[in-house]
């Protein structure tokens, strides 16, 4: 069997995306394994999930590194030490500097809870609700020097319902995050993603796409 892709996951929060990735790896479908979970928050739920799964964890507190570049350099050293092939940002709430990006060119993925390029940055679900969009969603993309601006790999759309609040919409989006993040990593592990400028081509192509998603479904 060919070598498994070694994943380094960076997470600041609950870690439900991390869990979806761990589960998919364990099911045996995804030729990858999470070898290190790194967090800037010692209390992150992601660390508990990793420990439960027997995965190595490390806390690097950004407050111990007033210079952003020094914080990134410490993370790069840990990821290199763990011989990570792909860096997976899963609810990691720090912006990376060129020090980090240059260490893993085209080898960093992120998930964002909006249909980019709409609503980059923090509180994306709240911004979508306030704006009044009828369709929201999530995006997996490669990371470039901008904020949530790199080439898009997969997006999933969900309807926004009239009685949604931030919690209900976030939950609906999160369910799709758990589907598309493992899927994007799988495509990468299979060598099927090719970055051409802003475009990520998938070869061979996926199933035929949906024609449209309408909300409200009146026509
Ligand atoms: C997810 O909704 C993820 O898309 C978002 O944080 C949440 C983490 O949840 N990430 C960002 O907003 C990054 N800008 P999780 O810890 O349960 O995976």
mmCIF file of C-alpha atoms and ligand atoms in Angstrom:
data_model
loop_
_atom_site.group_PDB
_atom_site.id
_atom_site.type_symbol
_atom_site.label_atom_id
_atom_site.label_comp_id
_atom_site.label_asym_id
_atom_site.label_seq_id
_atom_site.Cartn_x
_atom_site.Cartn_y
_atom_site.Cartn_z
ATOM 1 C CA UNK A 1 0.000 0.000 0.000
ATOM 2 C CA UNK A 2 1.293 3.489 -0.791
ATOM 3 C CA UNK A 3 2.401 5.787 1.993
ATOM 4 C CA UNK A 4 -0.330 7.597 3.892
ATOM 5 C CA UNK A 5 -0.449 11.380 3.708
ATOM 6 C CA UNK A 6 0.704 12.878 7.011
ATOM 7 C CA UNK A 7 -1.669 15.604 8.221
ATOM 8 C CA UNK A 8 -0.850 18.352 10.705
ATOM 9 C CA UNK A 9 -4.063 19.935 11.979
ATOM 10 C CA UNK A 10 -4.136 23.441 13.499
ATOM 11 C CA UNK A 11 -7.219 24.161 15.597
ATOM 12 C CA UNK A 12 -8.243 26.773 18.150
ATOM 13 C CA UNK A 13 -11.696 25.518 19.123
ATOM 14 C CA UNK A 14 -14.040 22.602 19.572
ATOM 15 C CA UNK A 15 -12.455 20.517 16.846
ATOM 16 C CA UNK A 16 -15.538 19.036 15.206
ATOM 17 C CA UNK A 17 -13.869 19.356 11.794
ATOM 18 C CA UNK A 18 -10.788 17.630 13.196
ATOM 19 C CA UNK A 19 -13.083 14.844 14.416
ATOM 20 C CA UNK A 20 -14.665 14.455 10.970
ATOM 21 C CA UNK A 21 -11.180 14.122 9.473
ATOM 22 C CA UNK A 22 -10.011 11.630 12.110
ATOM 23 C CA UNK A 23 -13.163 9.565 11.586
ATOM 24 C CA UNK A 24 -12.737 9.538 7.817
ATOM 25 C CA UNK A 25 -9.093 8.457 8.148
ATOM 26 C CA UNK A 26 -10.084 5.692 10.537
ATOM 27 C CA UNK A 27 -12.805 4.413 8.220
ATOM 28 C CA UNK A 28 -9.935 3.555 5.908
ATOM 29 C CA UNK A 29 -11.338 5.443 2.924
ATOM 30 C CA UNK A 30 -8.935 8.328 3.247
ATOM 31 C CA UNK A 31 -5.260 7.429 2.680
ATOM 32 C CA UNK A 32 -4.108 9.873 5.362
ATOM 33 C CA UNK A 33 -3.441 10.073 9.080
ATOM 34 C CA UNK A 34 -3.418 12.967 11.508
ATOM 35 C CA UNK A 35 0.064 12.903 13.036
ATOM 36 C CA UNK A 36 -0.058 16.144 15.029
ATOM 37 C CA UNK A 37 -2.731 18.489 16.379
ATOM 38 C CA UNK A 38 -1.390 21.881 17.223
ATOM 39 C CA UNK A 39 -3.342 24.566 19.058
ATOM 40 C CA UNK A 40 -2.730 28.077 20.280
ATOM 41 C CA UNK A 41 -5.298 27.454 23.080
ATOM 42 C CA UNK A 42 -4.509 24.988 25.834
ATOM 43 C CA UNK A 43 -8.228 24.491 26.538
ATOM 44 C CA UNK A 44 -9.236 23.770 22.932
ATOM 45 C CA UNK A 45 -11.674 20.874 22.606
ATOM 46 C CA UNK A 46 -9.668 19.803 19.569
ATOM 47 C CA UNK A 47 -6.818 18.783 21.891
ATOM 48 C CA UNK A 48 -9.117 16.563 23.946
ATOM 49 C CA UNK A 49 -10.420 14.918 20.787
ATOM 50 C CA UNK A 50 -6.869 14.328 19.535
ATOM 51 C CA UNK A 51 -5.713 12.828 22.848
ATOM 52 C CA UNK A 52 -8.730 10.540 22.877
ATOM 53 C CA UNK A 53 -7.752 9.351 19.406
ATOM 54 C CA UNK A 54 -4.141 8.775 20.503
ATOM 55 C CA UNK A 55 -2.784 11.589 18.320
ATOM 56 C CA UNK A 56 0.186 13.726 19.384
ATOM 57 C CA UNK A 57 -0.749 17.251 20.502
ATOM 58 C CA UNK A 58 1.143 20.440 21.062
ATOM 59 C CA UNK A 59 0.139 23.836 22.442
ATOM 60 C CA UNK A 60 1.998 26.873 21.202
ATOM 61 C CA UNK A 61 0.428 29.907 22.818
ATOM 62 C CA UNK A 62 0.615 32.921 20.542
ATOM 63 C CA UNK A 63 0.826 35.135 23.651
ATOM 64 C CA UNK A 64 4.254 33.637 24.365
ATOM 65 C CA UNK A 65 5.437 34.934 20.979
ATOM 66 C CA UNK A 66 4.680 38.648 20.659
ATOM 67 C CA UNK A 67 6.175 38.600 17.146
ATOM 68 C CA UNK A 68 3.790 36.838 14.752
ATOM 69 C CA UNK A 69 6.690 35.496 12.699
ATOM 70 C CA UNK A 70 8.274 33.865 15.764
ATOM 71 C CA UNK A 71 4.957 32.167 16.609
ATOM 72 C CA UNK A 72 4.741 30.875 13.039
ATOM 73 C CA UNK A 73 8.350 29.730 13.092
ATOM 74 C CA UNK A 74 7.682 27.674 16.218
ATOM 75 C CA UNK A 75 4.694 26.021 14.522
ATOM 76 C CA UNK A 76 6.690 25.360 11.346
ATOM 77 C CA UNK A 77 9.436 23.657 13.371
ATOM 78 C CA UNK A 78 6.894 21.388 15.102
ATOM 79 C CA UNK A 79 5.152 20.477 11.842
ATOM 80 C CA UNK A 80 8.456 19.748 10.111
ATOM 81 C CA UNK A 81 9.557 17.663 13.047
ATOM 82 C CA UNK A 82 6.384 15.620 12.647
ATOM 83 C CA UNK A 83 7.125 15.272 8.899
ATOM 84 C CA UNK A 84 3.774 16.710 7.942
ATOM 85 C CA UNK A 85 2.834 16.600 4.238
ATOM 86 C CA UNK A 86 -0.300 18.739 4.386
ATOM 87 C CA UNK A 87 -1.288 21.412 6.908
ATOM 88 C CA UNK A 88 -5.006 21.502 7.674
ATOM 89 C CA UNK A 89 -6.479 24.588 9.332
ATOM 90 C CA UNK A 90 -9.626 23.495 11.156
ATOM 91 C CA UNK A 91 -11.054 26.432 13.063
ATOM 92 C CA UNK A 92 -7.627 27.953 13.564
ATOM 93 C CA UNK A 93 -8.217 31.586 14.464
ATOM 94 C CA UNK A 94 -4.803 33.159 13.759
ATOM 95 C CA UNK A 95 -3.619 34.724 10.537
ATOM 96 C CA UNK A 96 -0.484 33.095 9.149
ATOM 97 C CA UNK A 97 2.545 35.108 8.074
ATOM 98 C CA UNK A 98 4.764 34.488 5.014
ATOM 99 C CA UNK A 99 7.145 32.532 7.270
ATOM 100 C CA UNK A 100 4.502 29.841 7.554
ATOM 101 C CA UNK A 101 3.154 30.057 3.995
ATOM 102 C CA UNK A 102 6.603 29.767 2.459
ATOM 103 C CA UNK A 103 7.378 26.689 4.549
ATOM 104 C CA UNK A 104 4.402 24.799 3.071
ATOM 105 C CA UNK A 105 3.782 26.167 -0.424
ATOM 106 C CA UNK A 106 0.420 24.969 -1.825
ATOM 107 C CA UNK A 107 0.258 22.562 1.089
ATOM 108 C CA UNK A 108 -2.060 24.418 3.455
ATOM 109 C CA UNK A 109 -5.851 24.062 3.385
ATOM 110 C CA UNK A 110 -8.468 26.012 5.284
ATOM 111 C CA UNK A 111 -12.199 25.721 5.835
ATOM 112 C CA UNK A 112 -14.312 28.825 6.076
ATOM 113 C CA UNK A 113 -17.997 28.944 7.068
ATOM 114 C CA UNK A 114 -19.185 31.051 4.105
ATOM 115 C CA UNK A 115 -19.438 30.869 0.353
ATOM 116 C CA UNK A 116 -16.234 32.763 -0.395
ATOM 117 C CA UNK A 117 -15.467 35.354 -1.576
ATOM 118 C CA UNK A 118 -18.504 36.490 0.444
ATOM 119 C CA UNK A 119 -17.949 37.111 4.135
ATOM 120 C CA UNK A 120 -14.250 36.434 4.724
ATOM 121 C CA UNK A 121 -12.799 36.899 8.220
ATOM 122 C CA UNK A 122 -14.502 36.290 11.538
ATOM 123 C CA UNK A 123 -18.225 35.839 12.309
ATOM 124 C CA UNK A 124 -19.019 34.836 8.735
ATOM 125 C CA UNK A 125 -22.337 33.190 9.592
ATOM 126 C CA UNK A 126 -23.531 36.301 11.453
ATOM 127 C CA UNK A 127 -22.507 38.526 8.548
ATOM 128 C CA UNK A 128 -24.419 36.292 6.104
ATOM 129 C CA UNK A 129 -27.562 36.485 8.259
ATOM 130 C CA UNK A 130 -27.300 40.244 8.672
ATOM 131 C CA UNK A 131 -26.798 40.700 4.943
ATOM 132 C CA UNK A 132 -29.972 38.738 4.230
ATOM 133 C CA UNK A 133 -28.554 36.120 1.851
ATOM 134 C CA UNK A 134 -30.901 33.244 0.996
ATOM 135 C CA UNK A 135 -28.101 30.738 0.475
ATOM 136 C CA UNK A 136 -25.074 30.370 2.749
ATOM 137 C CA UNK A 137 -22.459 27.654 3.012
ATOM 138 C CA UNK A 138 -18.831 26.772 3.440
ATOM 139 C CA UNK A 139 -15.632 26.661 1.424
ATOM 140 C CA UNK A 140 -12.458 24.581 1.508
ATOM 141 C CA UNK A 141 -9.574 26.406 -0.123
ATOM 142 C CA UNK A 142 -5.824 26.463 -0.361
ATOM 143 C CA UNK A 143 -4.280 29.203 1.742
ATOM 144 C CA UNK A 144 -2.574 32.160 0.121
ATOM 145 C CA UNK A 145 -1.276 35.368 1.745
ATOM 146 C CA UNK A 146 -4.724 36.991 1.843
ATOM 147 C CA UNK A 147 -7.536 36.422 4.327
ATOM 148 C CA UNK A 148 -9.678 33.485 3.129
ATOM 149 C CA UNK A 149 -8.710 34.331 -0.435
ATOM 150 C CA UNK A 150 -6.857 31.301 -1.823
ATOM 151 C CA UNK A 151 -7.939 28.999 -4.684
ATOM 152 C CA UNK A 152 -11.225 27.231 -3.932
ATOM 153 C CA UNK A 153 -11.366 23.426 -3.803
ATOM 154 C CA UNK A 154 -14.957 22.631 -2.789
ATOM 155 C CA UNK A 155 -17.970 24.615 -1.657
ATOM 156 C CA UNK A 156 -21.245 23.442 -0.151
ATOM 157 C CA UNK A 157 -24.385 25.560 -0.065
ATOM 158 C CA UNK A 158 -27.230 25.466 2.443
ATOM 159 C CA UNK A 159 -30.480 27.451 2.557
ATOM 160 C CA UNK A 160 -30.942 30.258 5.050
ATOM 161 C CA UNK A 161 -34.343 29.822 6.708
ATOM 162 C CA UNK A 162 -36.582 32.657 7.866
ATOM 163 C CA UNK A 163 -36.300 31.720 11.525
ATOM 164 C CA UNK A 164 -32.555 31.073 11.504
ATOM 165 C CA UNK A 165 -30.324 32.612 14.123
ATOM 166 C CA UNK A 166 -26.549 32.414 14.175
ATOM 167 C CA UNK A 167 -26.631 29.109 16.049
ATOM 168 C CA UNK A 168 -29.035 27.273 13.752
ATOM 169 C CA UNK A 169 -27.369 28.529 10.585
ATOM 170 C CA UNK A 170 -23.888 27.699 11.916
ATOM 171 C CA UNK A 171 -25.050 24.193 12.759
ATOM 172 C CA UNK A 172 -26.441 23.646 9.257
ATOM 173 C CA UNK A 173 -23.217 24.913 7.700
ATOM 174 C CA UNK A 174 -21.049 22.844 10.056
ATOM 175 C CA UNK A 175 -22.764 19.626 8.943
ATOM 176 C CA UNK A 176 -21.599 20.381 5.413
ATOM 177 C CA UNK A 177 -18.108 21.329 6.611
ATOM 178 C CA UNK A 178 -17.811 17.831 8.017
ATOM 179 C CA UNK A 179 -18.625 16.420 4.557
ATOM 180 C CA UNK A 180 -16.476 18.598 2.333
ATOM 181 C CA UNK A 181 -13.270 18.906 4.384
ATOM 182 C CA UNK A 182 -12.498 15.167 4.453
ATOM 183 C CA UNK A 183 -13.510 15.053 0.798
ATOM 184 C CA UNK A 184 -11.051 17.812 -0.175
ATOM 185 C CA UNK A 185 -8.259 16.103 1.785
ATOM 186 C CA UNK A 186 -9.079 12.835 0.079
ATOM 187 C CA UNK A 187 -8.817 14.465 -3.364
ATOM 188 C CA UNK A 188 -5.456 15.910 -2.358
ATOM 189 C CA UNK A 189 -4.239 12.564 -0.986
ATOM 190 C CA UNK A 190 -5.200 10.914 -4.253
ATOM 191 C CA UNK A 191 -3.176 13.484 -6.191
ATOM 192 C CA UNK A 192 -6.293 14.724 -7.978
ATOM 193 C CA UNK A 193 -6.042 18.458 -7.212
ATOM 194 C CA UNK A 194 -4.161 20.738 -9.592
ATOM 195 C CA UNK A 195 -3.808 24.433 -8.890
ATOM 196 C CA UNK A 196 -3.853 26.600 -12.007
ATOM 197 C CA UNK A 197 -3.768 30.217 -10.870
ATOM 198 C CA UNK A 198 -7.022 30.832 -9.004
ATOM 199 C CA UNK A 199 -8.519 27.576 -10.253
ATOM 200 C CA UNK A 200 -8.281 24.168 -8.670
ATOM 201 C CA UNK A 201 -8.922 21.466 -11.275
ATOM 202 C CA UNK A 202 -9.993 17.995 -10.207
ATOM 203 C CA UNK A 203 -8.895 15.105 -12.365
ATOM 204 C CA UNK A 204 -10.614 12.915 -13.214
ATOM 205 C CA UNK A 205 -13.634 15.192 -12.671
ATOM 206 C CA UNK A 206 -16.218 14.505 -9.987
ATOM 207 C CA UNK A 207 -19.778 13.443 -10.758
ATOM 208 C CA UNK A 208 -21.856 15.846 -12.902
ATOM 209 C CA UNK A 209 -22.668 18.934 -10.800
ATOM 210 C CA UNK A 210 -26.120 20.001 -9.662
ATOM 211 C CA UNK A 211 -27.758 22.404 -12.071
ATOM 212 C CA UNK A 212 -29.074 24.813 -9.436
ATOM 213 C CA UNK A 213 -29.986 25.239 -5.794
ATOM 214 C CA UNK A 214 -32.933 27.578 -5.286
ATOM 215 C CA UNK A 215 -34.027 29.143 -2.021
ATOM 216 C CA UNK A 216 -36.883 29.882 -1.493
ATOM 217 C CA UNK A 217 -37.829 26.949 -3.727
ATOM 218 C CA UNK A 218 -40.665 28.768 -5.459
ATOM 219 C CA UNK A 219 -39.824 28.291 -9.135
HETATM 220 C C1 LIG B 1 -15.876 26.097 11.786
HETATM 221 O O1 LIG B 1 -17.162 26.586 11.498
HETATM 222 C C2 LIG B 1 -14.865 26.677 10.829
HETATM 223 O O2 LIG B 1 -15.352 26.814 9.521
HETATM 224 C C3 LIG B 1 -14.611 28.020 11.448
HETATM 225 O O3 LIG B 1 -14.532 27.776 12.824
HETATM 226 C C4 LIG B 1 -15.376 26.647 13.121
HETATM 227 C C5 LIG B 1 -14.542 25.626 13.859
HETATM 228 O O4 LIG B 1 -15.336 24.582 14.331
HETATM 229 N N1 LIG B 1 -13.408 28.617 10.970
HETATM 230 C C6 LIG B 1 -13.255 29.917 10.791
HETATM 231 O O5 LIG B 1 -14.128 30.723 11.015
HETATM 232 C C7 LIG B 1 -11.880 30.314 10.284
HETATM 233 N N2 LIG B 1 -11.903 31.672 9.871
HETATM 234 P P1 LIG B 1 -14.674 23.268 14.872
HETATM 235 O O6 LIG B 1 -13.627 23.692 15.898
HETATM 236 O O7 LIG B 1 -15.815 22.532 15.528
HETATM 237 O O8 LIG B 1 -14.098 22.517 13.722
#
